[in-house]
Amino acid sequence: MKVYAHRGYSGMYPENTMLAFKKAAETGCDGIELDVQLTKDQVVVIIHDENIDRTTDGAGMVRDYTYEELKKFNAGVLFPDITDFQPIPTFEEYCAWVADTGLETNIEIKTGIYYYEDIEKKTVDLIRKYGLEKKVMFSSFNHMSLVRAKELLPEAECGALLGETGIGNPGYYCRAQGFECYHPGYQSVTKEIVDQCGKYGVKINVWTINGLHELERLCEWGCDGVITNYPEVCRVWAAYKDKKKQST
C-alpha cells in the first residue's frame, strides 16, 4: 500500500503548511494529500476549511481575503511548541518545492461547500507550469470538479471522495464516471467493497488511517493506499511488513 501524508505530517506539525509537507517528505512517504481553495484575488492557497477560524489566529472565510491579507495569519497557532509562525502557503509555493522531490500529490479540490469559479483550471495551470502532470491526482467530494479536472488534465488520476457512509457499488460508479480511484472514509470500507473496486479496476485509497489495527486490516484486504496523519508510523510499519514477506 502507498502511504499519503494527510495535510502533510499533520499529526505532529501544523496541517497544510510547508513545515508539515517537508516533515512528511522526511518520513519516506509516497505522497502528500492537501486541499486547495481560492482567495478573493484568485490565488490558489492550501487550507482545509472554508474559513480560517480553526487552523489560524484569524477568523472569516478564505474567499473574503486577498492573499496578502491571508498570509499575515499564523497557520501554526495550534502548535506553539513546534513553530512560532507558519503562513498559509500558496499552491504555487508548494509546487515549486515538490517538483524537486519524488513525491506524488493528492490534491483535494474544495468545492463541496462553496464552488470557486475556475479553481480547477487555475490549479492545473500551476501543475503544468512546474511539470507535475504525472505526479498528481485529484480528489473531491464534488465529483463535478473531478470531471472538470479530468477534462483539463486527462493524464491525472481522479479519486471520488465519499464520507463515512460511502456509496453502494463504488467500483462500477467510479469506472462509469471515468474515475480511476475511490477514496472512502475507513468506517465505510469492507473487504467486499475492496473486492468490488478491484473487479472494475478501480484503486481504493482510504482515509484517515492512524492505527495499526486499521493498517493491518486494509493491507490484508488489498487496498492500494492509506491517507494518514502519521506517515512515519505507517512507513515504518510498511517497511517491516515488506521485510517480513521477504523472509518467509
CSV table of C-alpha atoms in Angstrom, one decimal:
chain,number,residue,atom,x,y,z
A,1,MET,CA,0.0,0.0,0.0
A,2,LYS,CA,1.1,3.5,-0.7
A,3,VAL,CA,1.3,6.0,2.2
A,4,TYR,CA,-0.1,9.5,1.7
A,5,ALA,CA,0.5,12.2,4.4
A,6,HIS,CA,-2.8,13.7,5.3
A,7,ARG,CA,-2.4,17.5,5.0
A,8,GLY,CA,1.3,16.8,5.4
A,9,TYR,CA,2.6,15.3,8.7
A,10,SER,CA,-0.5,16.7,10.4
A,11,GLY,CA,-0.3,14.5,13.5
A,12,MET,CA,2.9,16.2,14.6
A,13,TYR,CA,3.0,19.6,12.7
A,14,PRO,CA,0.5,22.3,11.7
A,15,GLU,CA,-1.6,20.9,8.9
A,16,ASN,CA,-1.3,22.1,5.3
A,17,THR,CA,1.8,24.1,6.0
A,18,MET,CA,5.2,23.9,4.2
A,19,LEU,CA,6.6,22.7,7.5
A,20,ALA,CA,4.2,19.8,7.6
A,21,PHE,CA,4.9,18.9,4.0
A,22,LYS,CA,8.7,19.0,4.4
A,23,LYS,CA,8.5,16.9,7.5
A,24,ALA,CA,6.3,14.4,5.7
A,25,ALA,CA,8.8,14.1,2.9
A,26,GLU,CA,11.5,13.2,5.5
A,27,THR,CA,9.5,10.1,6.5
A,28,GLY,CA,9.8,8.5,3.1
A,29,CYS,CA,6.1,8.5,2.4
A,30,ASP,CA,4.9,8.0,-1.1
A,31,GLY,CA,2.9,11.2,-1.4
A,32,ILE,CA,1.1,14.2,0.2
A,33,GLU,CA,-2.6,14.9,0.4
A,34,LEU,CA,-3.6,18.6,0.6
A,35,ASP,CA,-6.6,20.9,0.0
A,36,VAL,CA,-6.9,23.9,-2.4
A,37,GLN,CA,-9.2,26.9,-2.3
A,38,LEU,CA,-9.2,30.4,-3.8
A,39,THR,CA,-8.6,33.8,-2.2
A,40,LYS,CA,-10.5,36.9,-3.0
A,41,ASP,CA,-7.8,37.8,-5.6
A,42,GLN,CA,-7.9,34.4,-7.2
A,43,VAL,CA,-4.7,32.9,-5.6
A,44,VAL,CA,-4.8,29.1,-5.2
A,45,VAL,CA,-4.0,28.5,-1.5
A,46,ILE,CA,-3.6,25.4,0.6
A,47,ILE,CA,-6.1,25.2,3.5
A,48,HIS,CA,-8.7,22.6,4.5
A,49,ASP,CA,-11.6,24.6,5.9
A,50,GLU,CA,-13.5,27.2,4.0
A,51,ASN,CA,-12.9,29.6,6.9
A,52,ILE,CA,-9.6,30.2,8.8
A,53,ASP,CA,-11.0,30.1,12.3
A,54,ARG,CA,-9.9,26.5,13.3
A,55,THR,CA,-6.3,26.5,12.0
A,56,THR,CA,-5.1,30.1,12.3
A,57,ASP,CA,-5.3,33.0,14.7
A,58,GLY,CA,-7.7,34.8,12.4
A,59,ALA,CA,-11.4,34.5,11.5
A,60,GLY,CA,-13.5,34.6,8.4
A,61,MET,CA,-13.8,33.0,5.0
A,62,VAL,CA,-10.8,32.3,2.8
A,63,ARG,CA,-12.6,33.7,-0.2
A,64,ASP,CA,-13.1,37.1,1.6
A,65,TYR,CA,-9.3,37.8,2.0
A,66,THR,CA,-6.7,38.6,-0.6
A,67,TYR,CA,-3.6,36.5,-0.3
A,68,GLU,CA,-1.6,39.5,1.0
A,69,GLU,CA,-4.1,39.7,3.9
A,70,LEU,CA,-4.4,36.0,4.4
A,71,LYS,CA,-0.6,35.3,4.7
A,72,LYS,CA,-0.4,37.5,7.8
A,73,PHE,CA,-2.4,34.9,9.9
A,74,ASN,CA,-0.5,32.2,11.7
A,75,ALA,CA,-1.3,28.7,10.5
A,76,GLY,CA,1.0,27.3,13.1
A,77,VAL,CA,-1.0,28.6,16.1
A,78,LEU,CA,-2.2,25.2,17.2
A,79,PHE,CA,1.5,24.0,17.6
A,80,PRO,CA,3.1,26.7,19.7
A,81,ASP,CA,5.8,24.3,20.9
A,82,ILE,CA,6.8,23.4,17.3
A,83,THR,CA,6.9,26.7,15.5
A,84,ASP,CA,6.4,30.4,16.1
A,85,PHE,CA,4.8,31.3,12.7
A,86,GLN,CA,3.7,29.4,9.6
A,87,PRO,CA,1.8,31.2,6.8
A,88,ILE,CA,-0.9,29.7,4.8
A,89,PRO,CA,1.0,28.5,1.7
A,90,THR,CA,0.1,29.1,-1.9
A,91,PHE,CA,-0.2,26.1,-4.1
A,92,GLU,CA,2.5,27.6,-6.4
A,93,GLU,CA,4.9,27.7,-3.4
A,94,TYR,CA,4.2,24.0,-2.8
A,95,CYS,CA,4.6,23.1,-6.5
A,96,ALA,CA,7.9,24.8,-6.7
A,97,TRP,CA,9.1,22.8,-3.7
A,98,VAL,CA,7.6,19.4,-4.6
A,99,ALA,CA,8.9,19.5,-8.2
A,100,ASP,CA,12.3,18.6,-6.8
A,101,THR,CA,11.1,15.6,-4.9
A,102,GLY,CA,9.8,12.2,-5.9
A,103,LEU,CA,6.5,12.7,-4.1
A,104,GLU,CA,3.1,12.3,-5.5
A,105,THR,CA,0.4,14.9,-4.6
A,106,ASN,CA,-3.2,14.1,-3.9
A,107,ILE,CA,-5.0,17.4,-4.5
A,108,GLU,CA,-8.4,17.7,-2.9
A,109,ILE,CA,-10.4,20.4,-4.7
A,110,LYS,CA,-12.5,22.1,-2.0
A,111,THR,CA,-15.7,22.8,-3.9
A,112,GLY,CA,-18.1,20.7,-1.9
A,113,ILE,CA,-19.5,23.6,0.2
A,114,TYR,CA,-18.6,26.7,-2.0
A,115,TYR,CA,-17.9,26.4,-5.7
A,116,TYR,CA,-14.9,28.5,-6.6
A,117,GLU,CA,-15.0,29.7,-10.2
A,118,ASP,CA,-12.2,28.2,-12.4
A,119,ILE,CA,-10.4,26.7,-9.4
A,120,GLU,CA,-9.8,23.5,-11.5
A,121,LYS,CA,-8.1,25.5,-14.3
A,122,LYS,CA,-6.1,27.6,-12.0
A,123,THR,CA,-4.8,24.5,-10.2
A,124,VAL,CA,-4.0,22.7,-13.5
A,125,ASP,CA,-2.2,25.7,-14.9
A,126,LEU,CA,0.2,25.6,-11.9
A,127,ILE,CA,0.7,21.9,-12.2
A,128,ARG,CA,1.7,22.3,-15.9
A,129,LYS,CA,3.9,25.3,-15.0
A,130,TYR,CA,6.0,23.1,-12.7
A,131,GLY,CA,5.9,19.9,-14.8
A,132,LEU,CA,3.9,17.9,-12.3
A,133,GLU,CA,1.4,16.4,-14.7
A,134,LYS,CA,2.5,12.8,-14.0
A,135,LYS,CA,2.9,13.3,-10.2
A,136,VAL,CA,-0.6,14.4,-9.2
A,137,MET,CA,-4.0,13.0,-8.7
A,138,PHE,CA,-7.3,14.9,-7.9
A,139,SER,CA,-9.9,14.1,-5.3
A,140,SER,CA,-13.1,15.9,-4.3
A,141,PHE,CA,-16.4,15.4,-2.6
A,142,ASN,CA,-17.8,17.4,-5.5
A,143,HIS,CA,-17.5,14.9,-8.3
A,144,MET,CA,-18.2,17.5,-11.0
A,145,SER,CA,-14.9,19.1,-10.1
A,146,LEU,CA,-13.3,15.8,-10.9
A,147,VAL,CA,-15.0,15.7,-14.3
A,148,ARG,CA,-13.7,19.2,-15.0
A,149,ALA,CA,-10.2,18.4,-13.8
A,150,LYS,CA,-10.1,15.3,-16.0
A,151,GLU,CA,-11.1,17.4,-19.0
A,152,LEU,CA,-8.2,19.8,-18.3
A,153,LEU,CA,-5.6,17.2,-17.3
A,154,PRO,CA,-6.6,13.8,-18.8
A,155,GLU,CA,-3.4,12.0,-17.7
A,156,ALA,CA,-4.1,12.7,-14.0
A,157,GLU,CA,-5.9,10.1,-11.9
A,158,CYS,CA,-9.1,11.2,-10.1
A,159,GLY,CA,-10.5,9.8,-6.9
A,160,ALA,CA,-14.1,10.1,-5.8
A,161,LEU,CA,-14.2,11.2,-2.2
A,162,LEU,CA,-17.0,9.8,-0.1
A,163,GLY,CA,-17.9,10.4,3.5
A,164,GLU,CA,-18.2,7.8,6.3
A,165,THR,CA,-21.3,6.2,4.7
A,166,GLY,CA,-19.6,5.6,1.4
A,167,ILE,CA,-21.7,4.6,-1.7
A,168,GLY,CA,-23.0,1.3,-2.9
A,169,ASN,CA,-21.4,-0.3,-5.9
A,170,PRO,CA,-18.4,2.2,-5.8
A,171,GLY,CA,-16.2,0.3,-8.4
A,172,TYR,CA,-18.9,0.5,-11.0
A,173,TYR,CA,-19.7,4.1,-10.1
A,174,CYS,CA,-16.1,5.3,-10.4
A,175,ARG,CA,-15.5,3.4,-13.7
A,176,ALA,CA,-18.7,4.7,-15.2
A,177,GLN,CA,-17.7,8.3,-14.3
A,178,GLY,CA,-14.1,7.9,-15.6
A,179,PHE,CA,-12.5,8.0,-12.1
A,180,GLU,CA,-9.6,5.7,-11.5
A,181,CYS,CA,-9.8,5.8,-7.7
A,182,TYR,CA,-12.3,5.6,-4.9
A,183,HIS,CA,-11.4,7.5,-1.7
A,184,PRO,CA,-13.8,6.4,1.2
A,185,GLY,CA,-13.6,7.0,4.9
A,186,TYR,CA,-12.4,4.0,6.8
A,187,GLN,CA,-15.8,3.4,8.5
A,188,SER,CA,-17.5,2.5,5.2
A,189,VAL,CA,-14.9,0.1,3.9
A,190,THR,CA,-15.3,-3.7,3.9
A,191,LYS,CA,-13.4,-6.5,2.1
A,192,GLU,CA,-16.4,-6.7,-0.2
A,193,ILE,CA,-16.0,-3.1,-1.1
A,194,VAL,CA,-12.3,-3.5,-1.8
A,195,ASP,CA,-13.0,-6.6,-3.9
A,196,GLN,CA,-15.8,-4.8,-5.8
A,197,CYS,CA,-13.5,-1.9,-6.7
A,198,GLY,CA,-10.9,-4.4,-7.8
A,199,LYS,CA,-13.4,-6.1,-10.1
A,200,TYR,CA,-13.7,-2.9,-12.0
A,201,GLY,CA,-10.1,-2.0,-11.9
A,202,VAL,CA,-10.6,0.9,-9.5
A,203,LYS,CA,-7.9,1.7,-6.9
A,204,ILE,CA,-9.0,2.4,-3.4
A,205,ASN,CA,-7.2,4.8,-1.1
A,206,VAL,CA,-8.7,5.1,2.4
A,207,TRP,CA,-8.8,8.0,4.9
A,208,THR,CA,-7.9,8.7,7.7
A,209,ILE,CA,-5.8,5.7,8.9
A,210,ASN,CA,-3.9,6.4,12.2
A,211,GLY,CA,-4.0,3.0,13.9
A,212,LEU,CA,-2.1,-0.3,13.4
A,213,HIS,CA,-5.3,-2.3,13.5
A,214,GLU,CA,-6.7,-0.4,10.6
A,215,LEU,CA,-3.4,-0.7,8.7
A,216,GLU,CA,-3.3,-4.4,9.1
A,217,ARG,CA,-6.9,-4.9,8.0
A,218,LEU,CA,-6.6,-2.7,4.9
A,219,CYS,CA,-3.3,-4.4,3.9
A,220,GLU,CA,-4.9,-7.9,4.3
A,221,TRP,CA,-7.9,-6.7,2.1
A,222,GLY,CA,-5.5,-5.5,-0.6
A,223,CYS,CA,-6.2,-1.7,-0.5
A,224,ASP,CA,-4.0,0.4,-2.7
A,225,GLY,CA,-3.2,3.3,-0.4
A,226,VAL,CA,-3.8,4.9,3.0
A,227,ILE,CA,-4.1,8.6,3.9
A,228,THR,CA,-2.7,9.2,7.4
A,229,ASN,CA,-1.8,11.9,9.9
A,230,TYR,CA,1.2,9.9,10.9
A,231,PRO,CA,3.1,8.9,7.7
A,232,GLU,CA,6.3,8.0,9.6
A,233,VAL,CA,4.5,5.3,11.7
A,234,CYS,CA,2.8,3.9,8.5
A,235,ARG,CA,6.0,3.9,6.5
A,236,VAL,CA,8.0,2.1,9.3
A,237,TRP,CA,5.2,-0.4,9.5
A,238,ALA,CA,5.1,-1.0,5.8
A,239,ALA,CA,8.9,-1.5,5.7
A,240,TYR,CA,8.5,-4.1,8.4
A,241,LYS,CA,5.8,-5.9,6.6
A,242,ASP,CA,7.9,-5.9,3.4
A,243,LYS,CA,10.9,-7.3,5.2
A,244,LYS,CA,8.7,-10.0,6.8
A,245,LYS,CA,7.3,-11.1,3.5
A,246,GLN,CA,10.8,-11.4,2.0
A,247,SER,CA,12.0,-13.6,4.9
A,248,THR,CA,9.1,-16.1,4.5
